[in-house]
Short mmCIF file of C-alpha atoms and ligand atoms in Angstrom, two decimals:
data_model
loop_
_atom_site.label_atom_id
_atom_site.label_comp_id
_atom_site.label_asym_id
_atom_site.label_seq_id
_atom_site.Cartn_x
_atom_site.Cartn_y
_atom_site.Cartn_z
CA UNK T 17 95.77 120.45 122.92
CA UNK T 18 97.10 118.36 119.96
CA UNK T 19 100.90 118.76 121.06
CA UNK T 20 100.04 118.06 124.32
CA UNK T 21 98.49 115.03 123.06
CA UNK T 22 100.92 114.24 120.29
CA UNK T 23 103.73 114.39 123.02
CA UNK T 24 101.56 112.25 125.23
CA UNK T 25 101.58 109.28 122.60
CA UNK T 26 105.36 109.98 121.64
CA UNK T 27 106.30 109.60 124.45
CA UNK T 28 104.02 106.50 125.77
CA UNK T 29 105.78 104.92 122.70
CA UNK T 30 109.16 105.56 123.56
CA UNK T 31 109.15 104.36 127.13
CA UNK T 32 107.73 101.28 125.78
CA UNK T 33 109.96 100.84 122.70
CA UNK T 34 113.22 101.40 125.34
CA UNK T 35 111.28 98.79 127.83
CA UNK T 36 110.86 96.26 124.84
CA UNK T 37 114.39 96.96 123.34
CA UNK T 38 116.02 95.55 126.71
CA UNK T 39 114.73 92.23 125.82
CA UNK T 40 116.77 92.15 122.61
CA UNK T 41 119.92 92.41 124.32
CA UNK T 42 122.85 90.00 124.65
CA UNK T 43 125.97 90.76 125.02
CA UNK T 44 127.67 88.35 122.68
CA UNK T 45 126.19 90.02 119.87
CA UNK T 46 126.71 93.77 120.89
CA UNK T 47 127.08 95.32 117.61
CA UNK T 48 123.77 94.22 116.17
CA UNK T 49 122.09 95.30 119.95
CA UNK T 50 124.41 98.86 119.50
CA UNK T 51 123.11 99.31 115.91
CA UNK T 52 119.20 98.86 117.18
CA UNK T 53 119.15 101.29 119.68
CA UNK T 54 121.21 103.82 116.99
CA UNK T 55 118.82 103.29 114.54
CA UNK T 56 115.56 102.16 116.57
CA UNK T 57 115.51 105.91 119.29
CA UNK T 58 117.16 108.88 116.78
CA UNK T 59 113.78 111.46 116.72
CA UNK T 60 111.72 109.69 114.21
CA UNK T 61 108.07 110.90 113.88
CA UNK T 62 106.38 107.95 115.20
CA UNK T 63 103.56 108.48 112.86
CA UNK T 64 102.69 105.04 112.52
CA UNK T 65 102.49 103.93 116.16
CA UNK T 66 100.72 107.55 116.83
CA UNK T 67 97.89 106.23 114.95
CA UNK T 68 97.70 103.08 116.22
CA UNK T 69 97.15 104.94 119.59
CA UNK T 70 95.16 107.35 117.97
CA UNK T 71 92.55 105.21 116.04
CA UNK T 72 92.92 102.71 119.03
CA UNK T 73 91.29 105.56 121.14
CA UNK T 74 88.92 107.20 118.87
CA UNK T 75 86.82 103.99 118.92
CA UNK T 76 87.33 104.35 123.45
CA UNK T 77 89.24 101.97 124.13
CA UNK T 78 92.36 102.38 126.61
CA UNK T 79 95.79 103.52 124.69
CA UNK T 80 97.27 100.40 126.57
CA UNK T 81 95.35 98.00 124.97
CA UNK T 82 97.16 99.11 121.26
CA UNK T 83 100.44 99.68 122.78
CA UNK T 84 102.17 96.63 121.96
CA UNK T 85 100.86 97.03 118.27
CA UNK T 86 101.89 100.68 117.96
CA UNK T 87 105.84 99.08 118.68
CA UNK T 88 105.64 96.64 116.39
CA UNK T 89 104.48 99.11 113.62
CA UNK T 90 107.64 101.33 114.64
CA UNK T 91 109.83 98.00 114.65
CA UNK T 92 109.09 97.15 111.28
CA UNK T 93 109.20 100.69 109.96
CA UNK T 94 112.69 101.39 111.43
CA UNK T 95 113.74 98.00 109.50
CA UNK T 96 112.73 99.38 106.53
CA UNK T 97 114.22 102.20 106.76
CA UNK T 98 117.33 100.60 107.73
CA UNK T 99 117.31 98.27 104.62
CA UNK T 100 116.02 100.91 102.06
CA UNK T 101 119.18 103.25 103.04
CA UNK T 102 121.61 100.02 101.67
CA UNK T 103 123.58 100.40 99.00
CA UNK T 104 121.31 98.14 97.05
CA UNK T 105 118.17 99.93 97.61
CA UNK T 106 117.96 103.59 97.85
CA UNK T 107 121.71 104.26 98.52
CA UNK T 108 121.13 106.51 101.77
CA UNK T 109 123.70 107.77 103.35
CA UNK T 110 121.97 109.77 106.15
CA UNK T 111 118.92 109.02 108.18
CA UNK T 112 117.14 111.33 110.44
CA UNK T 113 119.64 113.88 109.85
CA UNK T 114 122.65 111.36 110.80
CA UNK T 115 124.59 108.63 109.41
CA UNK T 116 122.19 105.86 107.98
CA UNK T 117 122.72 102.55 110.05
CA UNK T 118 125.08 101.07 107.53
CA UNK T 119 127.23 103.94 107.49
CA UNK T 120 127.86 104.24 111.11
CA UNK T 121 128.16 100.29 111.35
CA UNK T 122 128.20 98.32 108.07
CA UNK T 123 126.02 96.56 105.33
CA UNK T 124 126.33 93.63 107.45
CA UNK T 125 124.95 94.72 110.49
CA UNK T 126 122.39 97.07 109.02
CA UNK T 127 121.13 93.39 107.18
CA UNK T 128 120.72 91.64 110.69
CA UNK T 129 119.12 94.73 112.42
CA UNK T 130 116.42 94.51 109.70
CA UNK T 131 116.32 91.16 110.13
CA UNK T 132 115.97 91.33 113.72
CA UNK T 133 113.36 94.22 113.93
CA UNK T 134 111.09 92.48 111.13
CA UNK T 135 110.73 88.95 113.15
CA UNK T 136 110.80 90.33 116.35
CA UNK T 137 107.61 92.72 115.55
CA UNK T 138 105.80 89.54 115.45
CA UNK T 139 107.10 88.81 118.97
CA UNK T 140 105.99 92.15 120.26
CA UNK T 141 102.17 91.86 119.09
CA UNK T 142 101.97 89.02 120.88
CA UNK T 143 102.88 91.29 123.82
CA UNK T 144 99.24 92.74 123.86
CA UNK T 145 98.33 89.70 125.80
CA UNK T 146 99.75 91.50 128.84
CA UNK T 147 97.64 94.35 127.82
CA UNK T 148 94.31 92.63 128.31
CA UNK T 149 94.03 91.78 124.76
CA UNK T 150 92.64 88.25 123.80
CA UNK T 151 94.40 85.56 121.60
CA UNK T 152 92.07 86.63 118.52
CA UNK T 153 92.93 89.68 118.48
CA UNK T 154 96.95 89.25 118.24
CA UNK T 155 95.75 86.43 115.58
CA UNK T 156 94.23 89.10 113.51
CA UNK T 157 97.36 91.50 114.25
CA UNK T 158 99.69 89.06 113.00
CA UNK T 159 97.90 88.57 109.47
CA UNK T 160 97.33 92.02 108.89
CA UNK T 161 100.90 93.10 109.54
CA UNK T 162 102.33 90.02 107.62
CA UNK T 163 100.35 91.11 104.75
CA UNK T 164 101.10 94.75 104.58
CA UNK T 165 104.68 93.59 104.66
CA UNK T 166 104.68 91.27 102.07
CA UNK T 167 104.72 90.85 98.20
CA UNK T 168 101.05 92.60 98.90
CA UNK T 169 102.47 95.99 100.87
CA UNK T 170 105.78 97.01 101.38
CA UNK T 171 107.82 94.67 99.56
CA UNK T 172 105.90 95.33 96.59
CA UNK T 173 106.08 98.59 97.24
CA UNK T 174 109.86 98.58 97.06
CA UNK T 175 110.42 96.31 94.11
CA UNK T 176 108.14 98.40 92.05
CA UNK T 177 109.90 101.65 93.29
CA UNK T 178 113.38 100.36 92.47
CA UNK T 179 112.78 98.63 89.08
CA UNK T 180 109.87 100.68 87.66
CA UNK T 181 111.34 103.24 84.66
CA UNK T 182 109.28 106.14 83.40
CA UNK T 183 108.16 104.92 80.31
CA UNK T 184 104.88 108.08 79.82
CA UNK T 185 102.49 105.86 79.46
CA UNK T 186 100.95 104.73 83.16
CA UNK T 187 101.30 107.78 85.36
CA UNK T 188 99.28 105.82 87.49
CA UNK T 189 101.80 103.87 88.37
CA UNK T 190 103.33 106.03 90.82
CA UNK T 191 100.19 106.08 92.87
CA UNK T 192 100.38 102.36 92.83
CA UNK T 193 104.14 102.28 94.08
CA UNK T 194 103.31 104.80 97.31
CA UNK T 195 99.41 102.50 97.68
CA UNK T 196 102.12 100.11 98.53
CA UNK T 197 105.49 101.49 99.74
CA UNK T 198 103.98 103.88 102.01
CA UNK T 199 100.19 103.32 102.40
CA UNK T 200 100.50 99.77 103.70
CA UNK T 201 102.26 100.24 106.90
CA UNK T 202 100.33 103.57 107.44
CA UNK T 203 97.25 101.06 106.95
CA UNK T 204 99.01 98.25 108.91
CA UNK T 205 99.03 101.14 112.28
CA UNK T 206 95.60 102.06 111.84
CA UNK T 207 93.92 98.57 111.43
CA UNK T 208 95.85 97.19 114.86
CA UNK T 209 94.21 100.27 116.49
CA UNK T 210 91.09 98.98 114.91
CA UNK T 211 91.75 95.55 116.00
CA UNK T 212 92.84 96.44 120.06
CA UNK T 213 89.81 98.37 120.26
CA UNK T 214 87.65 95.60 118.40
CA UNK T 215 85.75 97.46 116.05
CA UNK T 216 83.46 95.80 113.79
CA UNK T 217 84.77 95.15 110.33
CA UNK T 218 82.90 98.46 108.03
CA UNK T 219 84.85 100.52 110.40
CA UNK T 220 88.42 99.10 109.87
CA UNK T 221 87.43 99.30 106.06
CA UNK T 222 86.93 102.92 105.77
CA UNK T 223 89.99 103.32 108.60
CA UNK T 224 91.71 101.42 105.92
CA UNK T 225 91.03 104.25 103.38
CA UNK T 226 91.99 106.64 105.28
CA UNK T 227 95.15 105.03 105.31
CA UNK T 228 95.55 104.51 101.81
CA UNK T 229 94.94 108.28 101.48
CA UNK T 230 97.21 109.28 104.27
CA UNK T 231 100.37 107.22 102.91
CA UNK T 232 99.69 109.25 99.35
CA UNK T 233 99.91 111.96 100.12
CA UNK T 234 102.33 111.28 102.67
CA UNK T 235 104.79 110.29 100.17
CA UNK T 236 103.94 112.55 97.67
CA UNK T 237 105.31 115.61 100.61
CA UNK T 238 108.02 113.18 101.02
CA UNK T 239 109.35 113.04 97.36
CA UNK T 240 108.31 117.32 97.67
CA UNK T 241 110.85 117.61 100.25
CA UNK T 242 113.35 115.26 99.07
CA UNK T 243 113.23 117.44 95.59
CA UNK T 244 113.60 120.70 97.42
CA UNK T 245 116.36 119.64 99.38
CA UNK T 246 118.09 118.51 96.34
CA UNK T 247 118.47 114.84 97.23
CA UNK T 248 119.67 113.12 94.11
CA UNK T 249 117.86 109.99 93.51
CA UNK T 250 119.01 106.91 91.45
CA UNK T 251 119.31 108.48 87.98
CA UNK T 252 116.44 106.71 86.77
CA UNK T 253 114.23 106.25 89.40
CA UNK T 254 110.87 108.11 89.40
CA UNK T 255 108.99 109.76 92.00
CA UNK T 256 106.27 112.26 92.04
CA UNK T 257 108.19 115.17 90.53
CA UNK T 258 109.56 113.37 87.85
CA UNK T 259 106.43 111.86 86.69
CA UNK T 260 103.88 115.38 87.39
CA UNK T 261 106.18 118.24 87.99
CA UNK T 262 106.49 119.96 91.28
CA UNK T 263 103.16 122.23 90.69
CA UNK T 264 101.23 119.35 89.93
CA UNK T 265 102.41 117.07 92.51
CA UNK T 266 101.51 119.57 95.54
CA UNK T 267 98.40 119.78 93.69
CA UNK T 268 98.14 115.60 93.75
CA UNK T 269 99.01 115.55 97.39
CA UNK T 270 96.02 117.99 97.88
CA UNK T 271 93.51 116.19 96.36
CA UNK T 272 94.96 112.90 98.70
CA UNK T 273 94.84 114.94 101.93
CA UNK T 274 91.18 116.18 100.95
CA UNK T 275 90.13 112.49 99.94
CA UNK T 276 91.57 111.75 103.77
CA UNK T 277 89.84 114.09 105.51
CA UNK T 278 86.91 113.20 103.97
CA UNK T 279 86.82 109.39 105.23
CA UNK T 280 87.10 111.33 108.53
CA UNK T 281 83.87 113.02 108.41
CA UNK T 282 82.45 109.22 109.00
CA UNK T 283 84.21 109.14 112.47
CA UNK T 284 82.28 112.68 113.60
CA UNK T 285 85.72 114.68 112.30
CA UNK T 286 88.06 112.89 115.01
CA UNK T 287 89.58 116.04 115.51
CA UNK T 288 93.42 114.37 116.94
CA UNK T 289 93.18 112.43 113.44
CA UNK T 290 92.36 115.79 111.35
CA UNK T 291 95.14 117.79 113.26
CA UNK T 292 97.41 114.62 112.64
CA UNK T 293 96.74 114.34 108.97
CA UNK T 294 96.86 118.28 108.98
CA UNK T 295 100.43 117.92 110.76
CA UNK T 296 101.36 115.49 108.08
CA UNK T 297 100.47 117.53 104.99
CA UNK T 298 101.79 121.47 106.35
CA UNK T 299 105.28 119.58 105.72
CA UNK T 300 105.30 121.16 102.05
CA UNK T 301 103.19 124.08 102.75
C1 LIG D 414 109.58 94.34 104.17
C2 LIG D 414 109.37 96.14 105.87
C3 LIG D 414 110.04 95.61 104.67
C4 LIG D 414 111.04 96.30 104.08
C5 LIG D 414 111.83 95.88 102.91
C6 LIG D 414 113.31 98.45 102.22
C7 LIG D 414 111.88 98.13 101.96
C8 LIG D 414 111.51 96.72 101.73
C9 LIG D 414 110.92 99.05 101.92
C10 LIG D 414 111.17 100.50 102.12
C11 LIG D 414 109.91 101.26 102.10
C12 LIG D 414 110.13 102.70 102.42
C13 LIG D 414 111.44 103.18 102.92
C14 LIG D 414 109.13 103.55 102.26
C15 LIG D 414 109.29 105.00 102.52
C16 LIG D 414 108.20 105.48 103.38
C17 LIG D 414 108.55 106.81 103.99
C18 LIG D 414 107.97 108.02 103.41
C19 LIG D 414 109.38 106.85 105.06
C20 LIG D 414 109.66 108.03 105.87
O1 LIG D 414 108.73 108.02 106.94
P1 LIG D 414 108.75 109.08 108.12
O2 LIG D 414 108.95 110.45 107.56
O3 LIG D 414 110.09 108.65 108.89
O4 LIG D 414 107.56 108.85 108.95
P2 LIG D 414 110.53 108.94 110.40
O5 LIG D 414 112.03 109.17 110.30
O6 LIG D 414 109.80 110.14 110.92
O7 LIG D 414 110.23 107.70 111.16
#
């Protein structure tokens, strides 16, 4: 039932991502429109825009209504992505088990496909308007995903993660770095579905800590798996192995999944969120 469900929203998403891609193109700047599809439809999770659908429904109202706000989520996650693999930032070389964007293309084109997917995102929430959504509603959208992308989520998030050294004595501080790397955008998907299903505002709160939960410990797995696969990270960058050890770390991420199924129990144990957030976690296990 949760595949079946899972592959239902996946592939609702895709459809619409491929639909909304066509309006990007133009010939006379083919490498950029080349580069987007490479990096926008190469087997990503969709996480995000899954729980924009998800959380959209839980509160019964129509998947359509969110779907514009589910892409935009995935737009501005695959921009990230895209950017964070520079040479700059995280130095990737391979994404989703291929060549990052700026290896297959270059720097300069992996710059302008960020910069494309981040403003148009914008451009696709307004898109919900053709979904029966009202003006206030994409108003709200736009604010919430502006902020979560901002020097209050992401960019934060990526500033601290590239310039913060390990210094023993705020091991906090990592927590802070995934609240925003990884929790905002994770909060950014659930509080659209909150929004296209118009819930009233002590409802998107706890959503919202859900969220901050779910990108924890979501990020915590992800440094887990990096470490096990032996991905070498800028020599002094820290993460949550570095900081805890691997033993405590899974233990950390533990304690964040349990905090996140807890906020569930409020929303009668949505049982598509718990098997999501269970999905999430059995990465490391
Ligand atoms: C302002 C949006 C924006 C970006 C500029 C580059 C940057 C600042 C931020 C990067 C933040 C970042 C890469 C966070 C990592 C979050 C994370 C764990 C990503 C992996 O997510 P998955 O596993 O990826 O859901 P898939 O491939 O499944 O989509």
């Amino acid at each position: 039932m949760f595949k079946e469900k899972l592959s239902f929203y996946r592939e609702t998403i895709n459809k619409e991502l491929e639909k909304i891609l066509i309006k990007l193109e133009n010939k006379d700047c083919s490498l950029v429109c080349e580069a987007m599809k490479y990096s926008l439809i190469s087997g990503g999770k969709l996480l995000r825009p899954v729980l924009t659908l998800a959380v959209c429904e839980m509160f019964n109202e129509n998947v359509e209504k969110a779907i514009s706000f589910a892409c935009a989520v995935e737009f501005i996650h695959v921009g990230s992505l895209v950017h964070d693999d520079l040479p700059c930032m995280d130095d990737d070389s391979l994404r989703r088990g291929k060549a990052s964007c700026h290896v297959k293309f270059n720097e300069a084109i992996a710059v302008l496909v960020g910069d494309v997917f981040f403003s148009f995102a914008f451009e696709v929430l307004t898109y919900g308007k053709n979904y029966g959504l009202k003006d206030e509603s994409i108003l709200k959208a736009v604010v919430l995903l502006s902020k979560m992308f901002g020097t209050n989520g992401i960019v934060c998030g990526q500033e601290m993660d590239l310039f913060t050294r390990n210094d023993n004595k705020n091991l906090k501080i990592i927590e802070k770095i995934a609240f925003y790397k990884t929790s905002s955008l994770m909060r950014a998907a659930v509080g659209l579905g909150c929004i296209a299903a118009k819930v009233k505002n002590f409802e998107l709160e706890k959503m919202n800590e859900f969220a901050k939960y779910f990108g924890i410990f979501f990020q915590i797995c992800d440094d887990i798996l990096d470490y096990e696969q032996k991905k070498i990270k800028g020599e002094k960058k820290i993460d949550f192995i570095s900081i805890y050890g691997l033993k405590e770390a899974k233990e950390l991420a533990g304690n964040y999944y349990n905090k996140a199924l807890n906020v569930l129990k409020f929303f009668n144990n949505n049982k598509f969120l718990k098997n999501l957030t269970n999905y999430a976690f059995e990465r490391i296990n």
